[in-house]
PDB file of C-alpha atoms in Angstrom:
ATOM      1  CA  MET W 181       5.128  16.354  -3.098  1.00  0.00           C
ATOM      2  CA  ILE W 182       4.772  17.460  -6.696  1.00  0.00           C
ATOM      3  CA  PHE W 183       4.595  21.158  -7.481  1.00  0.00           C
ATOM      4  CA  THR W 184       3.662  22.798 -10.757  1.00  0.00           C
ATOM      5  CA  VAL W 185       6.204  25.508 -11.482  1.00  0.00           C
ATOM      6  CA  GLN W 186       5.766  28.060 -14.290  1.00  0.00           C
ATOM      7  CA  VAL W 187       8.880  29.569 -15.820  1.00  0.00           C
ATOM      8  CA  LYS W 188       8.278  32.615 -18.004  1.00  0.00           C
ATOM      9  CA  VAL W 189      11.228  33.277 -20.357  1.00  0.00           C
ATOM     10  CA  MET W 190      11.039  36.611 -22.191  1.00  0.00           C
ATOM     11  CA  PRO W 191      13.423  38.500 -24.509  1.00  0.00           C
ATOM     12  CA  LEU W 192      15.353  41.248 -22.667  1.00  0.00           C
ATOM     13  CA  LYS W 193      13.619  44.621 -22.841  1.00  0.00           C
ATOM     14  CA  GLU W 194      16.662  46.250 -24.484  1.00  0.00           C
ATOM     15  CA  LEU W 195      16.529  43.856 -27.437  1.00  0.00           C
ATOM     16  CA  LEU W 196      14.384  43.910 -30.555  1.00  0.00           C
ATOM     17  CA  ASP W 197      11.816  41.119 -30.805  1.00  0.00           C
ATOM     18  CA  PRO W 198      11.238  40.505 -34.534  1.00  0.00           C
ATOM     19  CA  GLN W 199       8.686  37.737 -33.860  1.00  0.00           C
ATOM     20  CA  GLY W 200       6.661  40.137 -31.723  1.00  0.00           C
ATOM     21  CA  LYS W 201       6.940  42.849 -34.386  1.00  0.00           C
ATOM     22  CA  ALA W 202       5.633  40.433 -37.033  1.00  0.00           C
ATOM     23  CA  VAL W 203       2.665  39.452 -34.833  1.00  0.00           C
ATOM     24  CA  MET W 204       1.904  43.116 -34.159  1.00  0.00           C
ATOM     25  CA  GLY W 205       1.789  43.723 -37.907  1.00  0.00           C
ATOM     26  CA  GLY W 206      -0.602  40.788 -38.242  1.00  0.00           C
ATOM     27  CA  LEU W 207      -2.889  42.146 -35.515  1.00  0.00           C
ATOM     28  CA  GLN W 208      -2.981  45.598 -37.146  1.00  0.00           C
ATOM     29  CA  ASN W 209      -3.905  43.991 -40.470  1.00  0.00           C
ATOM     30  CA  LEU W 210      -6.748  42.170 -38.703  1.00  0.00           C
ATOM     31  CA  GLY W 211      -8.062  45.527 -37.472  1.00  0.00           C
ATOM     32  CA  LEU W 212      -6.850  45.313 -33.867  1.00  0.00           C
ATOM     33  CA  LYS W 213      -5.319  48.804 -33.882  1.00  0.00           C
ATOM     34  CA  SER W 214      -5.364  49.252 -30.092  1.00  0.00           C
ATOM     35  CA  VAL W 215      -2.455  46.848 -29.584  1.00  0.00           C
ATOM     36  CA  SER W 216       0.688  49.006 -29.483  1.00  0.00           C
ATOM     37  CA  ASP W 217       3.407  46.489 -28.629  1.00  0.00           C
ATOM     38  CA  VAL W 218       3.870  42.726 -28.691  1.00  0.00           C
ATOM     39  CA  ARG W 219       6.688  40.695 -27.192  1.00  0.00           C
ATOM     40  CA  ILE W 220       6.835  36.935 -27.425  1.00  0.00           C
ATOM     41  CA  GLY W 221       8.636  34.573 -25.103  1.00  0.00           C
ATOM     42  CA  LYS W 222       8.245  31.060 -23.758  1.00  0.00           C
ATOM     43  CA  ASN W 223       6.163  29.663 -20.950  1.00  0.00           C
ATOM     44  CA  ILE W 224       7.554  26.458 -19.510  1.00  0.00           C
ATOM     45  CA  SER W 225       5.481  24.395 -17.114  1.00  0.00           C
ATOM     46  CA  LEU W 226       7.494  21.988 -14.916  1.00  0.00           C
ATOM     47  CA  GLN W 227       6.269  19.243 -12.597  1.00  0.00           C
ATOM     48  CA  VAL W 228       8.831  19.247  -9.793  1.00  0.00           C
ATOM     49  CA  GLU W 229       9.116  16.728  -6.951  1.00  0.00           C
ATOM     50  CA  ALA W 230      10.264  18.622  -3.837  1.00  0.00           C
ATOM     51  CA  ASP W 231       9.670  18.927  -0.084  1.00  0.00           C
ATOM     52  CA  SER W 232       8.529  22.545  -0.147  1.00  0.00           C
ATOM     53  CA  PRO W 233       7.505  25.254  -2.632  1.00  0.00           C
ATOM     54  CA  ASP W 234      10.808  27.014  -1.945  1.00  0.00           C
ATOM     55  CA  LYS W 235      12.791  23.897  -2.840  1.00  0.00           C
ATOM     56  CA  ALA W 236      10.724  23.499  -6.023  1.00  0.00           C
ATOM     57  CA  LYS W 237      11.420  27.107  -6.948  1.00  0.00           C
ATOM     58  CA  GLN W 238      15.150  26.570  -6.367  1.00  0.00           C
ATOM     59  CA  ILE W 239      15.182  23.529  -8.656  1.00  0.00           C
ATOM     60  CA  ALA W 240      13.323  25.479 -11.365  1.00  0.00           C
ATOM     61  CA  GLU W 241      15.819  28.336 -11.018  1.00  0.00           C
ATOM     62  CA  ASP W 242      18.690  25.889 -11.424  1.00  0.00           C
ATOM     63  CA  ALA W 243      17.016  24.407 -14.511  1.00  0.00           C
ATOM     64  CA  SER W 244      16.427  27.885 -15.966  1.00  0.00           C
ATOM     65  CA  LYS W 245      20.045  28.932 -15.501  1.00  0.00           C
ATOM     66  CA  LYS W 246      21.435  25.677 -16.873  1.00  0.00           C
ATOM     67  CA  LEU W 247      19.109  25.067 -19.798  1.00  0.00           C
ATOM     68  CA  LEU W 248      15.816  26.926 -20.143  1.00  0.00           C
ATOM     69  CA  ALA W 249      16.918  30.551 -20.552  1.00  0.00           C
ATOM     70  CA  ASN W 250      19.781  32.153 -22.462  1.00  0.00           C
ATOM     71  CA  PRO W 251      20.921  35.054 -20.208  1.00  0.00           C
ATOM     72  CA  VAL W 252      22.487  36.907 -23.155  1.00  0.00           C
ATOM     73  CA  MET W 253      19.071  37.399 -24.736  1.00  0.00           C
ATOM     74  CA  GLU W 254      16.445  36.449 -22.173  1.00  0.00           C
ATOM     75  CA  TYR W 255      15.330  36.904 -18.578  1.00  0.00           C
ATOM     76  CA  PHE W 256      13.116  34.542 -16.620  1.00  0.00           C
ATOM     77  CA  GLU W 257      10.496  34.696 -13.883  1.00  0.00           C
ATOM     78  CA  ILE W 258       9.415  31.733 -11.772  1.00  0.00           C
ATOM     79  CA  SER W 259       6.114  31.163 -10.036  1.00  0.00           C
ATOM     80  CA  VAL W 260       5.080  28.123  -8.011  1.00  0.00           C
ATOM     81  CA  ASN W 261       1.403  27.138  -7.941  1.00  0.00           C
TER      82      ASN W 261
ATOM     83  CA  MET T 230      -4.978  53.983 -20.663  1.00  0.00           C
ATOM     84  CA  ILE T 231      -2.428  51.368 -21.627  1.00  0.00           C
ATOM     85  CA  PHE T 232      -2.653  47.927 -20.030  1.00  0.00           C
ATOM     86  CA  THR T 233      -0.082  45.152 -20.121  1.00  0.00           C
ATOM     87  CA  VAL T 234      -1.877  41.913 -20.943  1.00  0.00           C
ATOM     88  CA  GLN T 235      -0.181  38.521 -20.707  1.00  0.00           C
ATOM     89  CA  VAL T 236      -1.473  35.721 -22.929  1.00  0.00           C
ATOM     90  CA  LYS T 237      -0.240  32.245 -22.033  1.00  0.00           C
ATOM     91  CA  VAL T 238      -0.608  29.807 -24.944  1.00  0.00           C
ATOM     92  CA  MET T 239       0.037  26.163 -24.023  1.00  0.00           C
ATOM     93  CA  PRO T 240      -0.306  22.859 -25.911  1.00  0.00           C
ATOM     94  CA  LEU T 241      -3.543  21.025 -25.041  1.00  0.00           C
ATOM     95  CA  LYS T 242      -3.095  18.553 -22.183  1.00  0.00           C
ATOM     96  CA  GLU T 243      -4.271  15.640 -24.364  1.00  0.00           C
ATOM     97  CA  LEU T 244      -1.489  16.182 -26.898  1.00  0.00           C
ATOM     98  CA  LEU T 245       2.129  15.101 -26.821  1.00  0.00           C
ATOM     99  CA  ASP T 246       4.651  17.915 -26.480  1.00  0.00           C
ATOM    100  CA  PRO T 247       7.861  16.709 -28.169  1.00  0.00           C
ATOM    101  CA  GLN T 248       9.692  19.971 -27.391  1.00  0.00           C
ATOM    102  CA  GLY T 249       8.890  19.529 -23.701  1.00  0.00           C
ATOM    103  CA  LYS T 250       9.950  15.888 -23.801  1.00  0.00           C
ATOM    104  CA  ALA T 251      13.307  16.895 -25.337  1.00  0.00           C
ATOM    105  CA  VAL T 252      13.889  19.531 -22.662  1.00  0.00           C
ATOM    106  CA  MET T 253      13.006  17.006 -19.951  1.00  0.00           C
ATOM    107  CA  GLY T 254      15.641  14.634 -21.347  1.00  0.00           C
ATOM    108  CA  GLY T 255      18.142  17.505 -21.267  1.00  0.00           C
ATOM    109  CA  LEU T 256      17.338  18.295 -17.636  1.00  0.00           C
ATOM    110  CA  GLN T 257      17.711  14.635 -16.627  1.00  0.00           C
ATOM    111  CA  ASN T 258      21.109  14.520 -18.345  1.00  0.00           C
ATOM    112  CA  LEU T 259      22.129  17.621 -16.363  1.00  0.00           C
ATOM    113  CA  GLY T 260      21.297  15.757 -13.147  1.00  0.00           C
ATOM    114  CA  LEU T 261      17.934  17.449 -12.415  1.00  0.00           C
ATOM    115  CA  LYS T 262      16.106  14.168 -11.763  1.00  0.00           C
ATOM    116  CA  SER T 263      13.300  15.689  -9.716  1.00  0.00           C
ATOM    117  CA  VAL T 264      11.622  17.238 -12.775  1.00  0.00           C
ATOM    118  CA  SER T 265       8.994  14.729 -13.903  1.00  0.00           C
ATOM    119  CA  ASP T 266       7.222  16.583 -16.710  1.00  0.00           C
ATOM    120  CA  VAL T 267       7.875  19.582 -18.953  1.00  0.00           C
ATOM    121  CA  ARG T 268       5.453  21.334 -21.268  1.00  0.00           C
ATOM    122  CA  ILE T 269       6.447  24.307 -23.373  1.00  0.00           C
ATOM    123  CA  GLY T 270       4.182  27.000 -24.731  1.00  0.00           C
ATOM    124  CA  LYS T 271       4.323  30.694 -25.549  1.00  0.00           C
ATOM    125  CA  ASN T 272       3.981  33.727 -23.397  1.00  0.00           C
ATOM    126  CA  ILE T 273       2.822  36.801 -25.301  1.00  0.00           C
ATOM    127  CA  SER T 274       2.934  40.214 -23.706  1.00  0.00           C
ATOM    128  CA  LEU T 275       0.622  42.816 -25.293  1.00  0.00           C
ATOM    129  CA  GLN T 276       0.407  46.558 -24.674  1.00  0.00           C
ATOM    130  CA  VAL T 277      -3.266  47.361 -25.162  1.00  0.00           C
ATOM    131  CA  GLU T 278      -4.890  50.782 -25.264  1.00  0.00           C
ATOM    132  CA  ALA T 279      -8.334  50.502 -23.612  1.00  0.00           C
ATOM    133  CA  ASP T 280     -10.734  52.231 -21.234  1.00  0.00           C
ATOM    134  CA  SER T 281     -10.818  49.486 -18.624  1.00  0.00           C
ATOM    135  CA  PRO T 282      -9.016  46.226 -17.742  1.00  0.00           C
ATOM    136  CA  ASP T 283     -12.105  44.309 -18.923  1.00  0.00           C
ATOM    137  CA  LYS T 284     -11.980  45.990 -22.337  1.00  0.00           C
ATOM    138  CA  ALA T 285      -8.239  45.234 -22.572  1.00  0.00           C
ATOM    139  CA  LYS T 286      -8.908  41.584 -21.730  1.00  0.00           C
ATOM    140  CA  GLN T 287     -11.605  41.415 -24.384  1.00  0.00           C
ATOM    141  CA  ILE T 288      -9.236  42.806 -27.038  1.00  0.00           C
ATOM    142  CA  ALA T 289      -6.592  40.270 -26.038  1.00  0.00           C
ATOM    143  CA  GLU T 290      -9.132  37.453 -26.228  1.00  0.00           C
ATOM    144  CA  ASP T 291     -10.109  38.597 -29.706  1.00  0.00           C
ATOM    145  CA  ALA T 292      -6.432  38.699 -30.728  1.00  0.00           C
ATOM    146  CA  SER T 293      -5.855  35.209 -29.276  1.00  0.00           C
ATOM    147  CA  LYS T 294      -8.786  33.705 -31.140  1.00  0.00           C
ATOM    148  CA  LYS T 295      -7.915  35.407 -34.422  1.00  0.00           C
ATOM    149  CA  LEU T 296      -4.141  34.995 -34.456  1.00  0.00           C
ATOM    150  CA  LEU T 297      -2.204  34.077 -31.322  1.00  0.00           C
ATOM    151  CA  ALA T 298      -3.510  30.606 -30.521  1.00  0.00           C
ATOM    152  CA  ASN T 299      -4.378  27.615 -32.683  1.00  0.00           C
ATOM    153  CA  PRO T 300      -7.433  26.034 -30.981  1.00  0.00           C
ATOM    154  CA  VAL T 301      -6.771  22.634 -32.594  1.00  0.00           C
ATOM    155  CA  MET T 302      -3.541  22.259 -30.645  1.00  0.00           C
ATOM    156  CA  GLU T 303      -3.458  24.990 -28.005  1.00  0.00           C
ATOM    157  CA  TYR T 304      -5.432  26.671 -25.247  1.00  0.00           C
ATOM    158  CA  PHE T 305      -4.845  30.151 -23.880  1.00  0.00           C
ATOM    159  CA  GLU T 306      -5.167  32.042 -20.590  1.00  0.00           C
ATOM    160  CA  ILE T 307      -5.262  35.803 -20.287  1.00  0.00           C
ATOM    161  CA  SER T 308      -4.221  37.955 -17.345  1.00  0.00           C
ATOM    162  CA  VAL T 309      -4.262  41.744 -17.154  1.00  0.00           C
ATOM    163  CA  ASN T 310      -1.677  43.489 -14.948  1.00  0.00           C
TER     164      ASN T 310
END
């Protein structure tokens, strides 16, 4: 069976996110003053062939650790649809 | 009240995603053969000051249309936590 797995990779909360800061500046300039913080990460959608959702999640976790996320700067969250 | 709003910006399904294709090649080389497709987009986390979750969602939608997503190449989904 094929599962769609979403991996959310975000910059660690302790770190500055200059890309997010730049976008926040842009939003303020556009008049959207009610946005007080912006952080930008990646969303990776994987099609995974596996026997069960748990297996699919395990494969996605393996992929995240090996390639998708850099643990020095990022954390990841996995959800299986 | 401050709401955390997640905006998921992904490349349109009709378009090629070369970044995703490259990552899929990388995963195959690492031995993760059960991953059959990869698409990569952005995940943007906003802190929005608003009276209600609906208002917060509306602000995020406004921000997405004005700045966060490029409708020619991307679609977006909004969720309020």
